[in-house]
Amino acid sequence: KLMKIGIDKIGFATSDLYLDMVDLANARHEDPNKYLIGIGQSKMAVIRPTQDVVTMAAAAAKKIICQEDKEKISYVIFATESGVDNSKSAAIYLADLLGLKLNIRTIEVKQACYGATAALQLAKGYVALNPESKVLVIGADNARYGVKTPGEPTQGGGAIAMIIGSDPKILELENETSAYAKNIMDFWRPLGHSKALVDGKYSSGVYLDFLKNVWDEQLKRTNYQLQDYGALLFHLPYTKMGLKGLRQILQDATAEDSTRLIREFEYARQFNCEVGNLYTGSLYLSFLSLLVNSTSIKSGDRIGFFSYGSGAQAEFFTGILQPDYQKGLAGVDYWAILNKRQSVSVIEYEDLFERHVFDIENIELDYQADKSAFLLAGIHNYKRKYLSR
Ligand code: CAA
């Protein structure tokens, strides 16, 4: 029998600050239901200037990594589209903060929100050739469109960390996948820009078009029907986007399939509603949300994943939920963490947003208010200085 390869553990970290979407709607003179229902977001993570993709990734990984993992991790693949350097990979900073071995590989990958799926598939191939090794895969981002832009209510941030290995506790990845790539300008961030440029309405249409492509292709390849899926998960730039995707797939579904897949989708979007867009991490935050919140999924269920990254690249792949999947969550109480966050006012959010540093030669950051385990303390001669405590 072939060796099983897949997701052994999954961890998540976000900011300790959030903005209530009702407050944002009021400040922008919008009906709160536009954000709560129309966009499908209730809160948005507000990232402190002393946090970035490296510090959030370290916090996410720390939740799941044990000593045995540290010894076995020989590859760190860091997916991000809000990286901190155009040359040096965020994975090197991360490996250092986590105290990983030095005889490992550390790289960063990029293709918008699809990056973490690329990392996952690379890791799977690597483990197939190196069954004793583990790979640390990161999807970490800070989604920034800008104050008072249409994309503003779809910002957010945080990091997902996954350990990929053989005989995984959480999910065995199946081999048949469908990918689709086409040069499209729906969302991009030119060099030197700290905020994304986006053609919002167009990007939502392209997302659905790419979903149709990979879904139809996967149907041809596997012949899996709706009844063969315990849950379908989506990249969630905002949670209504995934609901639109699901509705497109469910057009001709039986009542039974619709009821089950909509029920599981509702579990799978709870965390995303609380945090906002994680870009690379969003699909995997939705997976974590399903694992934590669903009372109906069970070992043996097939889960479908739709990954989308603007520009644009899509992939649909599947996995089988494993008996020990709860153990792969490492006992972290995510609702306790989310509920403990502090809310900030719209003015405070705007101030924190503008205080993030980009392309600065020297700065000392005031990190007293930030109680996180990993911090960006400053930049000296364009070199980032991280702290762990
Ligand atoms: N009650 C309930 N619903 C309401 C409402 C109310 N009072 N008022 C408005 N709505 C609904 C609208 O009907 C609409 O729903 P539908 O899309 O189902 O028709 C929804 O709220 C949003 O309203 P608008 O379309 O008027 O919103 P907008 O023009 O302000 O912008 C957006 C929405 C285009 C998504 C914008 O937020 C944006 O540009 N976001 C960033 C881009 C993005 O996330 N694209 C997703 C695909 S790209 C991708 O996936 C990669 C990635 O991560 C970026």
PDB file of C-alpha atoms in Angstrom, residues 124-389:
ATOM      1  CA  LYS A 124       3.963  16.522  -0.613  1.00  0.00           C
ATOM      2  CA  GLY A 125       6.394  15.666  -3.407  1.00  0.00           C
ATOM      3  CA  TYR A 126       9.352  16.226  -1.100  1.00  0.00           C
ATOM      4  CA  VAL A 127       7.947  13.916   1.589  1.00  0.00           C
ATOM      5  CA  ALA A 128       7.269  11.252  -1.067  1.00  0.00           C
ATOM      6  CA  LEU A 129      11.033  11.184  -1.731  1.00  0.00           C
ATOM      7  CA  ASN A 130      12.034  11.749   1.910  1.00  0.00           C
ATOM      8  CA  PRO A 131       9.455   9.898   4.023  1.00  0.00           C
ATOM      9  CA  GLU A 132      11.322  10.473   7.304  1.00  0.00           C
ATOM     10  CA  SER A 133      11.380  14.244   6.803  1.00  0.00           C
ATOM     11  CA  LYS A 134       8.791  16.820   7.700  1.00  0.00           C
ATOM     12  CA  VAL A 135       8.112  20.117   5.978  1.00  0.00           C
ATOM     13  CA  LEU A 136       6.929  23.290   7.688  1.00  0.00           C
ATOM     14  CA  VAL A 137       4.527  25.107   5.360  1.00  0.00           C
ATOM     15  CA  ILE A 138       3.463  28.674   6.134  1.00  0.00           C
ATOM     16  CA  GLY A 139       0.736  30.866   4.666  1.00  0.00           C
ATOM     17  CA  ALA A 140       1.073  34.310   6.276  1.00  0.00           C
ATOM     18  CA  ASP A 141      -0.125  37.712   5.153  1.00  0.00           C
ATOM     19  CA  ASN A 142      -1.341  41.130   6.090  1.00  0.00           C
ATOM     20  CA  ALA A 143      -4.095  42.083   3.627  1.00  0.00           C
ATOM     21  CA  ARG A 144      -3.886  45.831   2.958  1.00  0.00           C
ATOM     22  CA  TYR A 145      -5.988  47.740   0.412  1.00  0.00           C
ATOM     23  CA  GLY A 146      -6.045  51.113   2.156  1.00  0.00           C
ATOM     24  CA  VAL A 147      -8.274  53.277   4.302  1.00  0.00           C
ATOM     25  CA  LYS A 148     -11.570  54.229   2.587  1.00  0.00           C
ATOM     26  CA  THR A 149     -11.024  51.961  -0.446  1.00  0.00           C
ATOM     27  CA  PRO A 150     -13.692  49.457  -1.627  1.00  0.00           C
ATOM     28  CA  GLY A 151     -11.398  46.632  -0.518  1.00  0.00           C
ATOM     29  CA  GLU A 152     -11.131  48.026   3.025  1.00  0.00           C
ATOM     30  CA  PRO A 153     -13.765  45.747   4.620  1.00  0.00           C
ATOM     31  CA  THR A 154     -11.949  42.729   3.147  1.00  0.00           C
ATOM     32  CA  GLN A 155      -8.616  43.390   4.892  1.00  0.00           C
ATOM     33  CA  GLY A 156      -7.247  41.269   7.746  1.00  0.00           C
ATOM     34  CA  GLY A 157      -4.197  39.223   8.566  1.00  0.00           C
ATOM     35  CA  GLY A 158      -2.595  36.310  10.303  1.00  0.00           C
ATOM     36  CA  ALA A 159      -0.644  33.131   9.697  1.00  0.00           C
ATOM     37  CA  ILE A 160      -1.316  29.454   9.192  1.00  0.00           C
ATOM     38  CA  ALA A 161       1.425  26.919   9.932  1.00  0.00           C
ATOM     39  CA  MET A 162       1.162  23.310   8.772  1.00  0.00           C
ATOM     40  CA  ILE A 163       3.463  20.372   9.253  1.00  0.00           C
ATOM     41  CA  ILE A 164       3.461  18.060   6.256  1.00  0.00           C
ATOM     42  CA  GLY A 165       4.656  14.502   6.664  1.00  0.00           C
ATOM     43  CA  SER A 166       3.981  10.810   6.152  1.00  0.00           C
ATOM     44  CA  ASP A 167       1.200   9.086   8.111  1.00  0.00           C
ATOM     45  CA  PRO A 168      -0.379  12.456   8.885  1.00  0.00           C
ATOM     46  CA  LYS A 169      -2.735  12.924  11.812  1.00  0.00           C
ATOM     47  CA  ILE A 170      -5.170  15.295  10.068  1.00  0.00           C
ATOM     48  CA  LEU A 171      -5.523  14.853   6.310  1.00  0.00           C
ATOM     49  CA  GLU A 172      -4.202  12.476   3.683  1.00  0.00           C
ATOM     50  CA  LEU A 173      -3.744  14.369   0.412  1.00  0.00           C
ATOM     51  CA  GLU A 174      -5.121  12.560  -2.635  1.00  0.00           C
ATOM     52  CA  ASN A 175      -3.073  12.625  -5.838  1.00  0.00           C
ATOM     53  CA  GLU A 176      -5.560  13.772  -8.440  1.00  0.00           C
ATOM     54  CA  THR A 177      -5.666  17.591  -8.617  1.00  0.00           C
ATOM     55  CA  SER A 178      -6.766  20.140 -11.218  1.00  0.00           C
ATOM     56  CA  ALA A 179      -4.900  23.388 -11.828  1.00  0.00           C
ATOM     57  CA  TYR A 180      -5.617  26.349 -14.088  1.00  0.00           C
ATOM     58  CA  ALA A 181      -3.432  29.385 -14.800  1.00  0.00           C
ATOM     59  CA  LYS A 182      -4.066  32.424 -16.987  1.00  0.00           C
ATOM     60  CA  ASN A 183      -2.433  35.876 -17.134  1.00  0.00           C
ATOM     61  CA  ILE A 184      -5.088  38.209 -15.713  1.00  0.00           C
ATOM     62  CA  MET A 185      -4.888  41.623 -13.997  1.00  0.00           C
ATOM     63  CA  ASP A 186      -7.504  41.316 -11.272  1.00  0.00           C
ATOM     64  CA  PHE A 187      -5.304  42.051  -8.253  1.00  0.00           C
ATOM     65  CA  TRP A 188      -1.604  42.884  -8.084  1.00  0.00           C
ATOM     66  CA  ARG A 189       0.966  44.838  -6.076  1.00  0.00           C
ATOM     67  CA  PRO A 190       3.700  46.564  -8.109  1.00  0.00           C
ATOM     68  CA  LEU A 191       7.199  46.671  -6.554  1.00  0.00           C
ATOM     69  CA  GLY A 192       7.344  49.536  -4.075  1.00  0.00           C
ATOM     70  CA  HIS A 193       3.621  49.519  -3.310  1.00  0.00           C
ATOM     71  CA  SER A 194       2.628  48.641   0.254  1.00  0.00           C
ATOM     72  CA  LYS A 195      -1.051  48.274  -0.673  1.00  0.00           C
ATOM     73  CA  ALA A 196      -2.633  45.956  -3.206  1.00  0.00           C
ATOM     74  CA  LEU A 197      -4.226  47.250  -6.385  1.00  0.00           C
ATOM     75  CA  VAL A 198      -7.419  45.467  -7.299  1.00  0.00           C
ATOM     76  CA  ASP A 199     -10.228  45.469  -9.812  1.00  0.00           C
ATOM     77  CA  GLY A 200     -12.679  44.202  -7.187  1.00  0.00           C
ATOM     78  CA  LYS A 201     -15.803  43.278  -9.140  1.00  0.00           C
ATOM     79  CA  TYR A 202     -13.720  41.777 -11.954  1.00  0.00           C
ATOM     80  CA  SER A 203     -11.655  39.712  -9.472  1.00  0.00           C
ATOM     81  CA  SER A 204     -14.803  38.190  -7.971  1.00  0.00           C
ATOM     82  CA  GLY A 205     -15.941  37.168 -11.454  1.00  0.00           C
ATOM     83  CA  VAL A 206     -12.554  35.666 -12.341  1.00  0.00           C
ATOM     84  CA  TYR A 207     -12.608  33.685  -9.071  1.00  0.00           C
ATOM     85  CA  LEU A 208     -15.912  32.067 -10.081  1.00  0.00           C
ATOM     86  CA  ASP A 209     -14.720  31.460 -13.638  1.00  0.00           C
ATOM     87  CA  PHE A 210     -11.537  29.714 -12.407  1.00  0.00           C
ATOM     88  CA  LEU A 211     -13.627  27.692  -9.936  1.00  0.00           C
ATOM     89  CA  LYS A 212     -15.773  26.426 -12.792  1.00  0.00           C
ATOM     90  CA  ASN A 213     -12.683  25.435 -14.750  1.00  0.00           C
ATOM     91  CA  VAL A 214     -11.001  23.398 -12.032  1.00  0.00           C
ATOM     92  CA  TRP A 215     -14.242  21.904 -10.698  1.00  0.00           C
ATOM     93  CA  ASP A 216     -15.245  20.634 -14.163  1.00  0.00           C
ATOM     94  CA  GLU A 217     -11.719  19.333 -14.752  1.00  0.00           C
ATOM     95  CA  GLN A 218     -11.639  17.503 -11.411  1.00  0.00           C
ATOM     96  CA  LEU A 219     -15.028  15.950 -12.146  1.00  0.00           C
ATOM     97  CA  LYS A 220     -13.601  14.549 -15.398  1.00  0.00           C
ATOM     98  CA  ARG A 221     -10.454  13.298 -13.684  1.00  0.00           C
ATOM     99  CA  THR A 222     -11.964  11.649 -10.630  1.00  0.00           C
ATOM    100  CA  ASN A 223     -15.666  11.332 -11.271  1.00  0.00           C
ATOM    101  CA  TYR A 224     -16.233  12.314  -7.605  1.00  0.00           C
ATOM    102  CA  GLN A 225     -19.786  13.612  -7.332  1.00  0.00           C
ATOM    103  CA  LEU A 226     -21.186  15.983  -4.682  1.00  0.00           C
ATOM    104  CA  GLN A 227     -22.253  12.991  -2.580  1.00  0.00           C
ATOM    105  CA  ASP A 228     -18.581  11.949  -2.332  1.00  0.00           C
ATOM    106  CA  TYR A 229     -17.644  15.141  -0.432  1.00  0.00           C
ATOM    107  CA  GLY A 230     -18.083  15.630   3.311  1.00  0.00           C
ATOM    108  CA  ALA A 231     -17.216  19.315   2.908  1.00  0.00           C
ATOM    109  CA  LEU A 232     -16.084  21.784   0.250  1.00  0.00           C
ATOM    110  CA  LEU A 233     -13.687  24.547   1.258  1.00  0.00           C
ATOM    111  CA  PHE A 234     -12.862  27.775  -0.575  1.00  0.00           C
ATOM    112  CA  HIS A 235     -10.291  30.514  -0.589  1.00  0.00           C
ATOM    113  CA  LEU A 236     -12.132  33.179   1.427  1.00  0.00           C
ATOM    114  CA  PRO A 237     -11.004  36.732   0.551  1.00  0.00           C
ATOM    115  CA  TYR A 238     -14.292  37.575   2.267  1.00  0.00           C
ATOM    116  CA  THR A 239     -16.645  34.817   3.291  1.00  0.00           C
ATOM    117  CA  LYS A 240     -19.478  35.773   0.914  1.00  0.00           C
ATOM    118  CA  MET A 241     -17.091  34.986  -1.967  1.00  0.00           C
ATOM    119  CA  GLY A 242     -16.882  31.355  -0.876  1.00  0.00           C
ATOM    120  CA  LEU A 243     -20.641  31.183  -0.486  1.00  0.00           C
ATOM    121  CA  LYS A 244     -21.020  32.399  -4.076  1.00  0.00           C
ATOM    122  CA  GLY A 245     -18.583  29.694  -5.163  1.00  0.00           C
ATOM    123  CA  LEU A 246     -20.463  27.020  -3.264  1.00  0.00           C
ATOM    124  CA  ARG A 247     -23.806  28.162  -4.712  1.00  0.00           C
ATOM    125  CA  GLN A 248     -22.325  27.913  -8.214  1.00  0.00           C
ATOM    126  CA  ILE A 249     -21.275  24.309  -7.558  1.00  0.00           C
ATOM    127  CA  LEU A 250     -24.623  23.437  -5.954  1.00  0.00           C
ATOM    128  CA  GLN A 251     -26.740  24.654  -8.886  1.00  0.00           C
ATOM    129  CA  ASP A 252     -28.093  21.202  -9.766  1.00  0.00           C
ATOM    130  CA  ALA A 253     -27.486  19.522  -6.398  1.00  0.00           C
ATOM    131  CA  THR A 254     -29.934  17.336  -4.507  1.00  0.00           C
ATOM    132  CA  ALA A 255     -31.455  18.807  -1.324  1.00  0.00           C
ATOM    133  CA  GLU A 256     -29.391  16.400   0.746  1.00  0.00           C
ATOM    134  CA  ASP A 257     -26.055  17.415  -0.799  1.00  0.00           C
ATOM    135  CA  SER A 258     -26.955  21.120  -0.561  1.00  0.00           C
ATOM    136  CA  THR A 259     -27.965  20.889   3.082  1.00  0.00           C
ATOM    137  CA  ARG A 260     -24.793  19.034   4.085  1.00  0.00           C
ATOM    138  CA  LEU A 261     -22.342  21.169   2.094  1.00  0.00           C
ATOM    139  CA  ILE A 262     -23.913  24.491   3.149  1.00  0.00           C
ATOM    140  CA  ARG A 263     -23.964  23.343   6.789  1.00  0.00           C
ATOM    141  CA  GLU A 264     -20.241  22.461   6.671  1.00  0.00           C
ATOM    142  CA  PHE A 265     -19.418  25.693   4.828  1.00  0.00           C
ATOM    143  CA  GLU A 266     -21.037  27.658   7.662  1.00  0.00           C
ATOM    144  CA  TYR A 267     -18.731  25.911  10.172  1.00  0.00           C
ATOM    145  CA  ALA A 268     -15.796  26.488   7.840  1.00  0.00           C
ATOM    146  CA  ARG A 269     -16.272  30.244   7.610  1.00  0.00           C
ATOM    147  CA  GLN A 270     -16.674  31.059  11.310  1.00  0.00           C
ATOM    148  CA  PHE A 271     -12.999  31.864  11.967  1.00  0.00           C
ATOM    149  CA  ASN A 272     -12.645  33.769   8.669  1.00  0.00           C
ATOM    150  CA  CYS A 273     -15.653  35.939   9.619  1.00  0.00           C
ATOM    151  CA  GLU A 274     -13.759  36.874  12.791  1.00  0.00           C
ATOM    152  CA  VAL A 275     -10.407  37.690  11.194  1.00  0.00           C
ATOM    153  CA  GLY A 276     -10.846  38.777   7.556  1.00  0.00           C
ATOM    154  CA  ASN A 277      -8.596  37.982   4.628  1.00  0.00           C
ATOM    155  CA  LEU A 278      -5.376  36.086   5.326  1.00  0.00           C
ATOM    156  CA  TYR A 279      -4.566  35.900   1.595  1.00  0.00           C
ATOM    157  CA  THR A 280      -2.364  32.734   1.430  1.00  0.00           C
ATOM    158  CA  GLY A 281      -3.714  31.392   4.725  1.00  0.00           C
ATOM    159  CA  SER A 282      -7.440  31.939   4.120  1.00  0.00           C
ATOM    160  CA  LEU A 283      -8.289  28.539   2.637  1.00  0.00           C
ATOM    161  CA  TYR A 284      -6.401  26.808   5.443  1.00  0.00           C
ATOM    162  CA  LEU A 285      -7.977  28.966   8.147  1.00  0.00           C
ATOM    163  CA  SER A 286     -11.299  27.823   6.722  1.00  0.00           C
ATOM    164  CA  PHE A 287     -10.088  24.217   6.998  1.00  0.00           C
ATOM    165  CA  LEU A 288      -9.101  24.822  10.630  1.00  0.00           C
ATOM    166  CA  SER A 289     -12.504  26.410  11.257  1.00  0.00           C
ATOM    167  CA  LEU A 290     -14.183  23.281   9.880  1.00  0.00           C
ATOM    168  CA  LEU A 291     -12.024  20.988  12.029  1.00  0.00           C
ATOM    169  CA  VAL A 292     -12.690  22.979  15.205  1.00  0.00           C
ATOM    170  CA  ASN A 293     -16.339  23.906  14.722  1.00  0.00           C
ATOM    171  CA  SER A 294     -18.052  21.149  12.741  1.00  0.00           C
ATOM    172  CA  THR A 295     -19.941  18.637  14.839  1.00  0.00           C
ATOM    173  CA  SER A 296     -20.747  16.466  11.818  1.00  0.00           C
ATOM    174  CA  ILE A 297     -17.526  15.821   9.869  1.00  0.00           C
ATOM    175  CA  LYS A 298     -15.850  12.517  10.612  1.00  0.00           C
ATOM    176  CA  SER A 299     -12.807  10.421   9.877  1.00  0.00           C
ATOM    177  CA  GLY A 300     -12.893   9.100   6.301  1.00  0.00           C
ATOM    178  CA  ASP A 301     -14.736  12.138   4.921  1.00  0.00           C
ATOM    179  CA  ARG A 302     -13.403  13.547   1.672  1.00  0.00           C
ATOM    180  CA  ILE A 303     -12.736  17.297   1.829  1.00  0.00           C
ATOM    181  CA  GLY A 304     -12.487  19.366  -1.362  1.00  0.00           C
ATOM    182  CA  PHE A 305     -10.264  22.474  -1.454  1.00  0.00           C
ATOM    183  CA  PHE A 306     -10.560  25.332  -3.942  1.00  0.00           C
ATOM    184  CA  SER A 307      -7.423  27.454  -3.906  1.00  0.00           C
ATOM    185  CA  TYR A 308      -7.372  30.738  -5.836  1.00  0.00           C
ATOM    186  CA  GLY A 309      -4.623  33.317  -6.241  1.00  0.00           C
ATOM    187  CA  SER A 310      -5.181  36.422  -8.333  1.00  0.00           C
ATOM    188  CA  GLY A 311      -3.088  36.945 -11.368  1.00  0.00           C
ATOM    189  CA  ALA A 312      -4.336  34.187 -11.663  1.00  0.00           C
ATOM    190  CA  GLN A 313      -3.819  30.590 -10.550  1.00  0.00           C
ATOM    191  CA  ALA A 314      -6.370  28.113  -9.249  1.00  0.00           C
ATOM    192  CA  GLU A 315      -6.216  24.515  -8.070  1.00  0.00           C
ATOM    193  CA  PHE A 316      -8.823  22.087  -6.811  1.00  0.00           C
ATOM    194  CA  PHE A 317      -7.545  19.196  -4.715  1.00  0.00           C
ATOM    195  CA  THR A 318      -8.896  16.754  -2.179  1.00  0.00           C
ATOM    196  CA  GLY A 319      -7.937  14.928   0.966  1.00  0.00           C
ATOM    197  CA  ILE A 320      -9.307  12.313   3.343  1.00  0.00           C
ATOM    198  CA  LEU A 321      -9.865  13.220   6.980  1.00  0.00           C
ATOM    199  CA  GLN A 322      -7.854  10.960   9.307  1.00  0.00           C
ATOM    200  CA  PRO A 323      -8.957   9.321  12.604  1.00  0.00           C
ATOM    201  CA  ASP A 324      -6.575  11.404  14.771  1.00  0.00           C
ATOM    202  CA  TYR A 325      -7.431  14.757  13.245  1.00  0.00           C
ATOM    203  CA  GLN A 326      -8.302  16.375  16.586  1.00  0.00           C
ATOM    204  CA  LYS A 327      -4.796  15.545  17.886  1.00  0.00           C
ATOM    205  CA  GLY A 328      -3.282  17.501  14.990  1.00  0.00           C
ATOM    206  CA  LEU A 329      -4.788  20.683  16.470  1.00  0.00           C
ATOM    207  CA  ALA A 330      -2.435  20.393  19.468  1.00  0.00           C
ATOM    208  CA  GLY A 331      -5.140  21.273  21.999  1.00  0.00           C
ATOM    209  CA  VAL A 332      -5.239  24.996  21.174  1.00  0.00           C
ATOM    210  CA  ASP A 333      -8.503  26.756  22.153  1.00  0.00           C
ATOM    211  CA  TYR A 334      -8.960  29.147  19.227  1.00  0.00           C
ATOM    212  CA  TRP A 335     -12.263  30.562  20.406  1.00  0.00           C
ATOM    213  CA  ALA A 336     -10.644  31.548  23.696  1.00  0.00           C
ATOM    214  CA  ILE A 337      -7.858  33.311  21.773  1.00  0.00           C
ATOM    215  CA  LEU A 338     -10.274  35.089  19.411  1.00  0.00           C
ATOM    216  CA  ASN A 339     -12.632  36.113  22.200  1.00  0.00           C
ATOM    217  CA  LYS A 340      -9.785  37.544  24.266  1.00  0.00           C
ATOM    218  CA  ARG A 341      -8.825  40.052  21.556  1.00  0.00           C
ATOM    219  CA  GLN A 342      -9.271  43.782  22.188  1.00  0.00           C
ATOM    220  CA  SER A 343     -11.415  45.910  19.907  1.00  0.00           C
ATOM    221  CA  VAL A 344     -10.000  49.121  18.487  1.00  0.00           C
ATOM    222  CA  SER A 345     -11.891  52.183  17.216  1.00  0.00           C
ATOM    223  CA  VAL A 346     -11.855  53.170  13.553  1.00  0.00           C
ATOM    224  CA  ILE A 347      -9.465  56.046  14.404  1.00  0.00           C
ATOM    225  CA  GLU A 348      -7.086  53.648  16.201  1.00  0.00           C
ATOM    226  CA  TYR A 349      -7.230  51.190  13.291  1.00  0.00           C
ATOM    227  CA  GLU A 350      -6.443  53.969  10.775  1.00  0.00           C
ATOM    228  CA  ASP A 351      -3.516  55.107  12.907  1.00  0.00           C
ATOM    229  CA  LEU A 352      -2.095  51.579  13.289  1.00  0.00           C
ATOM    230  CA  PHE A 353      -2.578  50.967   9.570  1.00  0.00           C
ATOM    231  CA  GLU A 354      -0.541  54.034   8.595  1.00  0.00           C
ATOM    232  CA  ARG A 355       2.234  53.318  11.122  1.00  0.00           C
ATOM    233  CA  HIS A 356       3.427  50.132   9.390  1.00  0.00           C
ATOM    234  CA  VAL A 357       6.972  50.604   8.143  1.00  0.00           C
ATOM    235  CA  PHE A 358       8.078  49.951   4.561  1.00  0.00           C
ATOM    236  CA  ASP A 359      11.381  50.890   2.939  1.00  0.00           C
ATOM    237  CA  ILE A 360      12.783  52.656   6.012  1.00  0.00           C
ATOM    238  CA  GLU A 361      16.501  52.771   6.807  1.00  0.00           C
ATOM    239  CA  ASN A 362      16.368  53.208  10.576  1.00  0.00           C
ATOM    240  CA  ILE A 363      13.573  53.052  13.110  1.00  0.00           C
ATOM    241  CA  GLU A 364      13.059  51.909  16.682  1.00  0.00           C
ATOM    242  CA  LEU A 365       9.531  50.603  17.151  1.00  0.00           C
ATOM    243  CA  ASP A 366       7.731  51.082  20.429  1.00  0.00           C
ATOM    244  CA  TYR A 367       6.681  47.533  21.236  1.00  0.00           C
ATOM    245  CA  GLN A 368       5.669  47.962  24.880  1.00  0.00           C
ATOM    246  CA  ALA A 369       1.960  47.564  24.095  1.00  0.00           C
ATOM    247  CA  ASP A 370       2.549  44.390  22.038  1.00  0.00           C
ATOM    248  CA  LYS A 371       2.567  41.346  24.321  1.00  0.00           C
ATOM    249  CA  SER A 372       3.194  38.856  21.477  1.00  0.00           C
ATOM    250  CA  ALA A 373       5.865  36.192  21.764  1.00  0.00           C
ATOM    251  CA  PHE A 374       7.549  37.420  18.552  1.00  0.00           C
ATOM    252  CA  LEU A 375       8.064  41.055  17.620  1.00  0.00           C
ATOM    253  CA  LEU A 376       9.587  43.360  15.049  1.00  0.00           C
ATOM    254  CA  ALA A 377      11.632  45.665  17.290  1.00  0.00           C
ATOM    255  CA  GLY A 378      13.011  47.954  14.621  1.00  0.00           C
ATOM    256  CA  ILE A 379      15.042  48.378  11.466  1.00  0.00           C
ATOM    257  CA  HIS A 380      18.724  49.390  11.459  1.00  0.00           C
ATOM    258  CA  ASN A 381      20.565  50.043   8.201  1.00  0.00           C
ATOM    259  CA  TYR A 382      17.600  48.402   6.442  1.00  0.00           C
ATOM    260  CA  LYS A 383      18.084  45.226   8.533  1.00  0.00           C
ATOM    261  CA  ARG A 384      15.028  43.951  10.386  1.00  0.00           C
ATOM    262  CA  LYS A 385      15.516  43.198  14.074  1.00  0.00           C
ATOM    263  CA  TYR A 386      13.218  40.572  15.542  1.00  0.00           C
ATOM    264  CA  LEU A 387      12.726  39.720  19.198  1.00  0.00           C
ATOM    265  CA  SER A 388      11.284  36.661  20.861  1.00  0.00           C
ATOM    266  CA  ARG A 389      10.239  36.478  24.446  1.00  0.00           C
TER     267      ARG A 389
END
